[in-house]
XYZ file of C-alpha atoms in Angstrom:
654
model
C 105.668 -24.467 24.098
C 105.047 -25.304 27.675
C 104.120 -28.762 28.662
C 102.203 -29.137 32.179
C 102.644 -32.503 33.597
C 102.222 -34.150 36.930
C 105.491 -36.111 38.392
C 106.009 -38.462 41.155
C 106.457 -36.410 44.371
C 107.283 -37.264 47.939
C 105.520 -35.054 50.160
C 106.677 -34.230 53.902
C 104.003 -32.450 56.027
C 105.239 -29.577 57.898
C 81.303 9.654 39.465
C 79.245 11.456 38.564
C 76.329 10.273 36.591
C 76.495 12.547 33.792
C 79.552 11.069 32.781
C 80.072 8.922 29.815
C 83.883 7.938 31.046
C 84.387 4.257 31.248
C 84.261 2.778 34.772
C 82.748 -0.550 36.028
C 79.661 -2.116 37.246
C 81.135 -1.500 40.942
C 81.665 2.279 40.425
C 78.357 3.111 39.122
C 76.514 1.184 41.929
C 78.647 2.516 44.729
C 78.455 6.058 43.351
C 74.753 5.697 43.017
C 74.271 5.024 46.610
C 77.323 6.591 48.137
C 75.242 7.861 51.289
C 73.523 4.673 51.677
C 73.900 3.222 55.072
C 71.093 0.931 55.716
C 67.718 -0.230 54.407
C 64.974 2.153 55.697
C 62.989 -0.473 57.455
C 63.917 -1.855 60.912
C 64.523 -5.700 61.476
C 60.849 -5.748 62.868
C 59.328 -4.099 59.893
C 61.350 -6.454 57.528
C 59.810 -9.503 59.369
C 56.420 -7.991 58.888
C 56.992 -7.545 55.129
C 57.842 -11.641 54.960
C 54.086 -12.157 56.112
C 53.065 -11.956 52.547
C 54.450 -13.663 49.153
C 54.560 -11.184 46.015
C 53.557 -12.759 42.873
C 53.424 -9.855 40.371
C 54.060 -6.117 40.117
C 52.367 -4.076 37.475
C 53.554 -0.403 37.254
C 51.635 2.109 34.846
C 53.657 5.335 35.041
C 53.681 8.572 33.308
C 57.446 9.710 32.530
C 59.617 12.225 30.499
C 63.301 12.167 29.456
C 63.613 15.746 31.221
C 62.937 14.980 34.799
C 62.515 12.325 37.237
C 59.064 13.499 38.006
C 56.507 10.658 37.645
C 52.731 9.849 38.166
C 50.667 6.811 37.835
C 49.911 3.543 39.719
C 51.628 0.629 40.999
C 49.995 -2.716 41.727
C 51.384 -5.595 44.061
C 49.702 -9.038 43.521
C 50.485 -11.145 46.809
C 49.434 -13.966 48.728
C 48.967 -14.061 52.562
C 51.488 -16.432 54.292
C 49.525 -15.973 57.554
C 46.303 -14.497 58.797
C 47.055 -11.200 57.825
C 45.418 -7.826 58.953
C 47.831 -5.392 57.676
C 50.468 -5.561 54.707
C 53.516 -3.502 55.099
C 54.815 -1.636 51.786
C 57.895 0.742 51.231
C 57.481 3.911 49.272
C 59.500 6.956 49.725
C 57.801 9.766 51.790
C 58.286 12.435 49.277
C 55.430 10.941 46.927
C 51.834 12.215 47.036
C 49.308 9.245 47.391
C 46.156 10.149 45.950
C 44.527 6.802 46.935
C 45.326 3.148 47.956
C 42.911 0.204 46.962
C 42.810 -3.468 47.895
C 41.077 -5.646 45.589
C 39.471 -2.698 43.963
C 38.089 -1.122 47.216
C 39.617 2.098 48.543
C 41.049 1.921 51.886
C 42.402 4.001 54.518
C 46.074 3.603 55.412
C 48.696 4.390 57.981
C 51.970 6.185 56.552
C 54.891 6.481 58.512
C 58.184 7.653 56.893
C 58.475 5.248 54.073
C 56.185 2.596 55.499
C 52.633 2.155 54.160
C 50.453 -0.086 56.639
C 47.632 -1.237 54.500
C 44.724 -3.101 55.890
C 44.111 -6.358 53.840
C 42.204 -8.650 56.257
C 43.271 -11.829 54.543
C 43.560 -15.569 55.826
C 46.341 -17.766 55.333
C 46.785 -18.639 51.469
C 44.369 -15.786 50.141
C 45.387 -13.541 47.369
C 45.122 -9.860 47.513
C 45.934 -6.866 45.036
C 47.183 -3.489 46.491
C 47.083 -0.597 44.120
C 48.775 2.603 44.931
C 47.995 5.669 42.940
C 50.619 8.303 43.396
C 52.971 11.031 41.862
C 55.991 13.083 42.706
C 59.609 13.454 42.323
C 61.983 10.564 43.576
C 64.601 11.634 45.908
C 68.443 12.672 45.105
C 71.241 11.912 47.544
C 70.794 15.600 48.610
C 67.138 15.027 49.822
C 67.473 11.408 50.932
C 70.420 10.976 53.140
C 69.975 7.193 53.060
C 70.196 6.785 49.459
C 69.075 8.870 46.378
C 69.498 7.539 42.882
C 66.634 4.921 42.423
C 65.715 7.308 39.576
C 68.013 9.882 37.983
C 67.991 12.195 35.109
C 71.070 13.590 33.441
C 72.279 14.439 29.969
C 75.111 12.555 28.236
C 78.010 14.993 27.734
C 79.238 13.014 24.911
C 76.128 12.609 22.813
C 73.930 15.129 24.394
C 70.807 13.190 24.946
C 68.879 13.682 28.037
C 67.820 10.438 30.141
C 65.692 9.303 33.098
C 66.500 6.071 34.334
C 66.231 3.691 37.353
C 68.726 1.951 39.273
C 67.396 0.409 42.234
C 70.227 -1.980 43.607
C 70.584 -2.648 46.524
C 67.834 -0.716 48.415
C 66.408 1.979 46.211
C 63.157 0.549 44.456
C 61.246 2.017 47.003
C 62.377 5.622 45.851
C 60.265 5.124 42.621
C 57.374 2.480 43.319
C 55.696 0.832 46.097
C 57.709 -2.421 46.730
C 58.624 -5.148 48.973
C 62.353 -5.154 49.190
C 63.289 -8.685 49.853
C 65.778 -10.792 48.064
C 64.389 -14.086 48.668
C 60.763 -12.976 47.597
C 61.076 -12.838 43.797
C 57.881 -11.839 41.860
C 56.660 -14.395 39.391
C 56.414 -11.703 36.804
C 56.061 -8.019 36.304
C 54.631 -5.399 33.774
C 55.974 -2.140 33.318
C 53.657 0.332 31.210
C 55.442 3.715 30.528
C 53.761 6.626 28.889
C 56.394 8.881 27.440
C 56.344 11.742 24.925
C 55.933 10.674 21.286
C 59.768 11.511 20.534
C 61.073 9.323 23.198
C 61.018 5.548 23.859
C 60.887 3.560 27.207
C 62.876 0.382 27.675
C 61.952 -2.240 30.401
C 62.107 -5.888 31.498
C 60.824 -8.667 29.123
C 58.943 -8.325 25.854
C 57.540 -5.149 24.318
C 53.805 -6.429 23.985
C 52.717 -3.101 22.096
C 53.120 0.612 21.581
C 50.032 2.454 22.052
C 49.596 5.879 20.402
C 47.357 7.933 23.097
C 46.754 10.820 20.481
C 47.690 13.394 22.833
C 51.592 13.795 21.917
C 52.435 10.679 23.961
C 52.568 6.853 23.614
C 52.632 4.080 25.908
C 55.346 1.264 25.884
C 53.739 -1.798 27.494
C 56.287 -4.418 28.571
C 55.678 -7.830 30.018
C 58.215 -10.141 31.658
C 57.035 -13.694 32.466
C 59.987 -14.880 34.543
C 60.695 -14.629 38.343
C 62.263 -11.335 38.963
C 63.782 -9.722 42.180
C 62.752 -6.273 42.941
C 65.940 -4.410 42.279
C 66.147 -5.868 38.675
C 62.817 -4.062 37.573
C 63.733 -1.185 35.612
C 62.790 1.866 33.174
C 64.790 3.950 30.853
C 63.314 6.878 28.901
C 65.032 8.989 26.342
C 65.099 9.960 22.854
C 66.169 6.441 21.429
C 66.624 4.617 18.258
C 66.262 0.795 18.221
C 68.745 -1.407 16.913
C 68.412 -5.171 17.036
C 70.458 -8.111 16.521
C 70.081 -11.882 16.858
C 72.065 -14.493 18.758
C 71.867 -18.413 18.398
C 73.124 -19.701 21.588
C 72.969 -23.311 22.498
C 70.026 -24.692 24.336
C 67.328 -22.338 22.934
C 66.128 -20.785 19.764
C 67.290 -17.423 18.297
C 67.513 -14.754 21.008
C 66.655 -10.937 20.141
C 69.239 -8.671 21.454
C 67.248 -5.210 21.527
C 69.228 -2.098 21.824
C 67.849 1.370 22.736
C 70.496 3.650 21.634
C 70.676 7.359 21.845
C 69.266 9.113 18.537
C 72.580 11.141 18.015
C 73.289 10.267 14.573
C 76.889 9.553 15.529
C 76.179 7.142 18.675
C 75.084 3.856 17.042
C 77.796 3.911 14.280
C 80.224 4.514 17.169
C 79.011 1.587 19.147
C 77.602 -0.781 16.506
C 80.421 -3.109 16.120
C 80.732 -3.254 19.946
C 77.050 -4.062 20.386
C 77.269 -6.610 17.738
C 79.867 -8.744 20.014
C 76.955 -9.489 22.469
C 75.915 -12.111 20.221
C 79.515 -13.876 20.583
C 79.181 -13.327 24.421
C 75.753 -14.836 24.759
C 76.539 -17.944 22.569
C 79.747 -18.342 24.555
C 78.274 -18.116 27.936
C 75.255 -20.441 27.102
C 77.788 -22.991 26.152
C 79.629 -22.707 29.751
C 76.731 -21.885 32.018
C 73.662 -23.377 30.262
C 70.876 -21.915 28.085
C 70.477 -18.220 28.301
C 67.509 -17.949 31.134
C 65.252 -15.541 29.173
C 65.527 -16.918 25.606
C 61.686 -16.810 25.075
C 62.118 -12.876 25.577
C 64.923 -11.000 25.026
C 68.287 -9.603 26.008
C 69.159 -6.063 25.471
C 70.765 -2.641 26.404
C 69.201 0.934 27.206
C 71.801 3.596 27.188
C 72.022 6.195 30.016
C 74.963 8.308 30.795
C 76.436 6.187 33.675
C 80.197 5.123 34.038
C 79.378 1.565 34.008
C 76.151 -0.711 33.673
C 73.182 -2.222 35.777
C 72.313 -5.726 35.045
C 68.361 -5.110 34.810
C 66.700 -8.445 33.817
C 66.502 -8.857 30.043
C 67.661 -5.373 29.444
C 70.946 -4.115 31.051
C 71.278 -0.122 31.547
C 74.600 0.865 30.301
C 76.835 3.956 29.563
C 79.191 2.635 26.907
C 79.849 -0.758 25.248
C 83.515 -1.817 26.274
C 83.579 -5.550 25.732
C 84.443 -6.471 29.294
C 81.381 -4.183 30.636
C 79.116 -5.639 27.954
C 80.338 -9.250 29.024
C 80.080 -8.529 32.733
C 76.557 -7.260 32.781
C 75.334 -9.997 30.286
C 76.988 -12.799 32.597
C 74.575 -11.441 35.352
C 71.552 -12.745 33.546
C 72.857 -16.047 34.886
C 74.520 -15.035 37.999
C 72.517 -12.368 39.539
C 69.379 -12.365 37.795
C 68.360 -16.181 37.015
C 70.014 -17.189 40.333
C 70.259 -14.294 42.613
C 72.374 -13.960 45.810
C 70.324 -14.934 48.705
C 71.639 -12.143 50.966
C 73.862 -9.085 50.244
C 76.604 -10.722 52.201
C 76.840 -13.390 49.560
C 77.041 -10.851 46.719
C 80.013 -12.947 45.449
C 77.407 -15.333 43.769
C 76.424 -12.133 41.670
C 79.351 -10.081 41.099
C 82.327 -12.635 41.710
C 81.182 -14.849 38.835
C 79.955 -11.794 36.560
C 83.604 -10.452 37.158
C 85.244 -13.570 36.192
C 83.063 -13.922 33.261
C 85.062 -10.748 31.905
C 88.314 -13.238 32.133
C 86.293 -16.078 30.498
C 85.239 -13.767 27.602
C 88.885 -12.680 27.038
C 90.208 -16.189 27.418
C 87.842 -17.373 24.578
C 87.491 -14.248 22.325
C 90.780 -12.362 23.062
C 93.111 -14.918 23.908
C 96.282 -13.601 25.763
C 94.165 -10.559 27.351
C 92.872 -12.564 30.029
C 96.612 -12.946 31.379
C 96.774 -9.303 32.083
C 93.222 -8.993 33.375
C 94.008 -11.340 36.156
C 97.447 -9.669 36.911
C 95.279 -6.534 37.165
C 92.870 -8.057 39.482
C 95.645 -9.459 41.750
C 97.408 -6.087 41.929
C 94.287 -4.218 42.867
C 93.454 -6.937 45.484
C 96.802 -6.770 47.097
C 97.042 -3.091 47.405
C 95.719 -3.536 50.870
C 96.667 -6.512 52.890
C 92.981 -7.594 54.432
C 89.323 -7.804 53.704
C 87.089 -10.640 52.800
C 84.984 -11.715 50.031
C 82.070 -12.551 52.416
C 80.329 -9.045 53.052
C 80.164 -8.780 56.709
C 78.352 -5.167 56.710
C 75.729 -5.980 54.161
C 73.575 -2.950 54.939
C 76.735 -0.657 53.670
C 76.948 -0.257 49.837
C 80.635 0.411 50.308
C 81.172 -3.076 51.356
C 78.540 -4.758 49.218
C 80.004 -3.105 45.886
C 83.889 -3.149 46.977
C 85.446 -3.174 43.396
C 88.701 -4.538 45.346
C 87.010 -7.347 47.242
C 83.632 -8.277 45.713
C 84.538 -7.790 42.274
C 88.132 -8.390 41.855
C 88.936 -10.688 44.731
C 85.493 -12.244 44.102
C 86.662 -13.101 40.476
C 90.188 -14.209 41.528
C 88.650 -16.828 44.007
C 86.588 -18.220 41.230
C 89.834 -18.577 38.973
C 91.071 -20.482 42.131
C 88.261 -22.541 42.426
C 88.440 -23.456 38.725
C 92.218 -24.281 39.341
C 91.370 -26.655 42.472
C 88.620 -28.605 40.539
C 91.225 -29.349 37.901
C 88.959 -30.204 35.211
C 87.085 -27.551 33.066
C 84.635 -29.940 31.917
C 83.570 -30.711 35.642
C 83.950 -26.978 36.655
C 81.409 -25.947 34.062
C 79.351 -28.577 34.514
C 79.040 -27.902 38.122
C 77.937 -24.048 37.196
C 75.317 -25.354 34.504
C 73.936 -27.489 37.474
C 73.990 -24.594 39.715
C 71.716 -22.871 37.229
C 69.163 -25.962 37.090
C 69.244 -26.288 40.917
C 68.524 -22.832 41.814
C 66.731 -21.531 38.558
C 64.398 -18.572 39.185
C 65.513 -18.466 42.818
C 68.151 -17.292 45.172
C 71.290 -19.302 46.522
C 74.201 -18.559 48.977
C 77.838 -18.804 48.326
C 77.807 -22.173 50.552
C 75.334 -23.518 48.143
C 77.253 -22.659 45.205
C 80.269 -24.464 46.633
C 78.163 -27.554 47.734
C 77.291 -27.782 43.854
C 80.894 -27.603 43.077
C 81.747 -30.085 45.676
C 79.042 -32.584 44.449
C 80.084 -32.277 40.742
C 83.648 -32.577 41.545
C 83.844 -35.187 44.402
C 86.305 -32.742 46.090
C 86.255 -30.850 49.646
C 86.419 -27.309 49.548
C 86.042 -26.644 53.168
C 89.483 -25.085 53.561
C 88.920 -23.158 50.239
C 85.751 -21.607 51.803
C 87.222 -20.681 54.999
C 90.491 -19.314 53.737
C 89.345 -17.612 50.348
C 85.765 -16.676 51.041
C 85.471 -15.972 54.845
C 89.243 -15.652 55.484
C 91.251 -12.463 54.560
C 94.423 -11.498 52.834
C 96.708 -13.712 50.604
C 99.845 -15.884 50.612
C 103.445 -14.715 50.097
C 105.514 -17.753 48.792
C 109.285 -18.275 48.790
C 111.088 -21.286 47.366
C 114.486 -22.798 47.955
C 115.839 -25.598 46.231
C 118.823 -28.040 45.422
C 119.889 -31.132 43.442
C 121.374 -34.083 45.189
C 122.389 -36.782 42.598
C 119.428 -37.056 40.202
C 116.734 -35.771 42.618
C 115.718 -32.231 42.923
C 114.859 -31.182 46.570
C 112.502 -28.477 47.116
C 110.923 -26.406 49.928
C 107.992 -23.911 49.569
C 107.577 -21.583 52.411
C 104.393 -19.445 53.034
C 103.420 -16.465 55.109
C 100.280 -14.614 54.891
C 99.154 -10.962 54.894
C 96.845 -11.452 57.852
C 97.941 -14.194 59.729
C 95.842 -13.556 62.833
C 92.732 -14.128 60.700
C 94.179 -16.396 57.861
C 97.367 -18.024 58.913
C 97.655 -20.497 56.028
C 96.222 -21.116 52.553
C 96.225 -24.726 51.620
C 95.544 -24.317 47.934
C 97.873 -26.170 45.522
C 100.629 -24.352 43.990
C 102.349 -24.683 40.580
C 106.061 -23.870 39.918
C 107.529 -23.664 36.407
C 110.909 -25.423 35.624
C 113.548 -24.968 33.240
C 114.572 -28.493 31.515
C 117.512 -29.209 29.179
C 115.900 -31.907 27.411
C 112.354 -31.299 27.419
C 109.926 -28.157 27.235
C 109.446 -25.867 30.185
C 107.517 -27.796 32.639
C 104.800 -26.712 35.161
C 104.416 -29.030 38.245
C 101.523 -28.763 40.963
C 102.361 -29.223 44.436
C 99.930 -29.806 47.454
C 100.363 -27.101 50.262
C 99.469 -28.166 53.620
C 101.495 -26.226 55.871
C 103.529 -23.107 56.064
C 106.695 -25.153 55.114
C 106.470 -27.800 52.515
C 109.212 -29.984 51.389
C 109.268 -32.121 48.314
C 111.680 -34.622 46.164
C 111.236 -34.679 42.413
C 113.092 -38.028 41.643
C 115.043 -38.545 38.355
C 115.171 -34.756 37.475
C 118.549 -34.520 36.182
C 117.347 -32.255 33.442
C 115.775 -29.823 35.766
C 118.102 -26.953 35.734
C 116.147 -23.941 37.215
C 112.698 -22.917 38.971
C 111.813 -19.954 37.011
C 108.359 -18.955 38.273
C 106.054 -19.465 41.173
C 102.279 -19.733 40.114
C 102.994 -19.131 36.541
C 99.312 -19.410 35.379
C 98.252 -16.820 37.865
C 95.903 -19.292 39.333
C 96.442 -18.020 43.111
C 96.363 -14.254 44.351
C 99.872 -14.203 45.776
C 103.132 -12.280 46.195
C 106.652 -13.968 45.597
C 109.302 -13.612 47.942
C 111.955 -14.988 45.625
C 113.554 -18.345 44.419
C 116.898 -19.608 45.867
C 119.107 -22.419 44.921
C 120.695 -23.442 48.289
C 123.532 -25.704 47.791
C 123.573 -26.451 51.427
C 119.703 -27.309 51.295
C 119.322 -31.113 52.279
C 117.410 -30.898 55.345
C 114.671 -33.426 56.620
C 113.973 -35.026 53.180
C 114.124 -38.903 53.469
C 112.695 -41.574 51.331
C 109.417 -43.156 53.068
C 110.325 -46.716 53.128
C 106.597 -47.736 53.221
C 105.962 -45.912 50.001
C 104.046 -48.467 47.766
C 105.436 -49.253 44.408
C 103.029 -49.525 41.430
C 102.602 -51.954 38.525
C 100.655 -51.082 35.660
C 100.398 -53.603 32.840
C 100.164 -53.347 29.661
C 101.651 -49.811 29.503
C 101.390 -48.480 26.814
C 97.864 -49.810 26.246
C 95.027 -49.634 23.718
C 92.352 -50.997 26.142
C 92.090 -52.809 29.552
C 94.994 -52.131 32.141
C 95.490 -53.780 35.547
C 97.015 -51.686 38.499
C 98.710 -53.580 41.021
C 100.180 -52.341 44.393
C 103.340 -54.647 44.846
C 103.687 -56.010 48.128
C 100.901 -53.983 49.834
C 97.413 -54.696 50.799
C 95.160 -52.075 51.989
C 92.640 -49.249 50.924
C 93.713 -47.430 47.977
C 92.130 -44.327 45.910
C 92.965 -44.139 42.426
C 92.733 -40.885 40.370
C 93.202 -40.747 36.725
C 94.163 -37.453 35.254
C 94.859 -35.793 31.834
C 98.375 -34.513 31.143
C 97.412 -31.108 32.641
C 96.387 -32.498 35.780
C 92.641 -32.508 35.204
C 90.628 -35.294 37.013
C 88.944 -37.700 34.319
C 87.715 -40.630 37.071
C 88.488 -41.920 40.450
C 87.664 -44.940 42.198
C 88.650 -47.134 45.534
C 90.131 -50.490 45.463
C 92.262 -52.923 47.613
C 95.700 -53.963 46.214
C 94.801 -54.381 42.646
C 92.136 -53.013 39.832
C 91.537 -52.721 36.326
C 90.761 -49.981 33.970
C 89.376 -49.955 30.267
C 90.911 -46.960 28.157
C 89.457 -48.031 25.045
C 87.091 -45.120 24.671
C 89.902 -42.534 25.804
C 91.745 -40.543 23.247
C 95.431 -41.297 22.517
C 98.088 -39.616 24.559
C 99.714 -39.256 28.051
C 97.789 -39.944 31.256
C 98.755 -39.367 35.050
C 97.687 -42.226 37.437
C 97.853 -41.234 41.195
C 97.397 -43.783 43.697
C 96.950 -42.642 47.325
C 97.155 -44.597 50.742
C 96.592 -42.748 53.913
C 99.464 -44.882 55.610
C 102.055 -44.616 52.885
C 101.359 -41.508 50.889
C 100.719 -41.362 47.476
C 102.386 -42.399 44.155
C 102.036 -41.219 40.600
C 102.940 -43.115 37.184
C 102.811 -42.030 33.636
C 100.201 -44.212 31.325
C 100.374 -43.978 27.791
C 97.267 -44.800 25.684
C 97.759 -45.701 21.949
């Protein structure tokens, strides 16, 4: 058993698509757009699309599971943000357009590559409906050097089913329907109607309103989604499926349907059924931690496709298999990515960092012990190279947007670090719940997310943001120590892998100590420089330092721990360090905290035995606390004074 406590310290400054192989969310998205270099619109054209606000998409398509060829119509319901003569819409130029209508009237239009310039002649605030009647075959990476993969057809080598499915992230929605590709302009709702052969099913967003038998060997699946949705999360998948449903009962909502479209191969469902059933546990876990499942009035679900990972289409993820971490990752996107979406691709951490960390959360809660190796594996991958930022500088390059090392693994690792720095899981997860409330059905940047955590915790994460989010690399720590009398002297040194960019990481750091008269003890140290020296008083039973960062909170390397008998340099007791009186201690109710022989401005923090913050307050010279409502146990009281440093004391509640 390991006991984590905070002691009195003196601080001195100094793929191929046709594979069913198990991959990841990152690998499928990166492969899907491996040739993608930029959005096809210029900056000027993108600005023109912002002159109207999309409210609703209605897709009515004819498709099969045998090819990507499609036909039908797409409607964009929108409102003019200015007096607007022309609306600019994006559609890949291989499609044949039979007609375009505005408010039911055919119009002439101008077509240049993927840009459709459509006359609408609306005043500020007026609504309009654009309907595009079109047909053709979406591009592949061979026919569209800028993308390919918005719509794909392939057969599962494992199960034999042939599937047609969409994957639009980040810029490929225009490869299969007319669209405005703007993250910040979520449609209020969408409908996706898909007519398919009678032996196939079509999965999409929201609720299946009805299946209409058209009497000609086809039937139409009519899906309706009544929540705001970003363009790249609209989806369709067509195959010979069977439907397998389960129900979850997450906190904060009624029962949630989990609707699964699984290959009709007789062996597929028995192979994956137990894994699919785990989705119930995952959704109930995340609802406890992140807030109610955002689309509980509709569903969650899966459509199978022969991909080496998954794509978090809103309310109905497309997945190639049901590995627990993949299923958990894609489900977590319903909160981080779908309900709240990154406000720019540079801020993809909001989506992928938190979905990737949700894999760790799932393992921690449902497969306890496995999360330790998960984080070690992430750290190992991150440190396979010395640099790179979680923030995506080249946000038009999908190789950067979907970097498994930086966006997914380092993104998850720095969420883990943020949780550590908050120091209180209740506060940390309350912040994530508040983030979901504040930015519900909208978009948010990384800075806005961190601001919510700051407001909830009362802590300043400026250094964290600069060092771990915008910065590059990782720290390497070395420790030397010695004992003098009953005191343990300690020095923590740090170098960084990219010193020209990030010369210092100022996060706290834990060390693990062996003791002769107590359990192994983890102590947390504040790091403010490349060299940091500390005294642990009354530490006669501390016999060794066995590990740096024993709980893997920080992505770091260790350069060794050395006991140095000659190490005494520079550490002196601070003569102005205040002494603290607490009475009565132990207590079963009120206590008085008094700073002996000191008058000034003090800050008090009460922490649990793990260092988690419970409450904080400012006072001068003395103050009182009432612990009557607190659980029995040991608490740590930290009092800080700018002039004379900080002092810690143990407090026992009976």
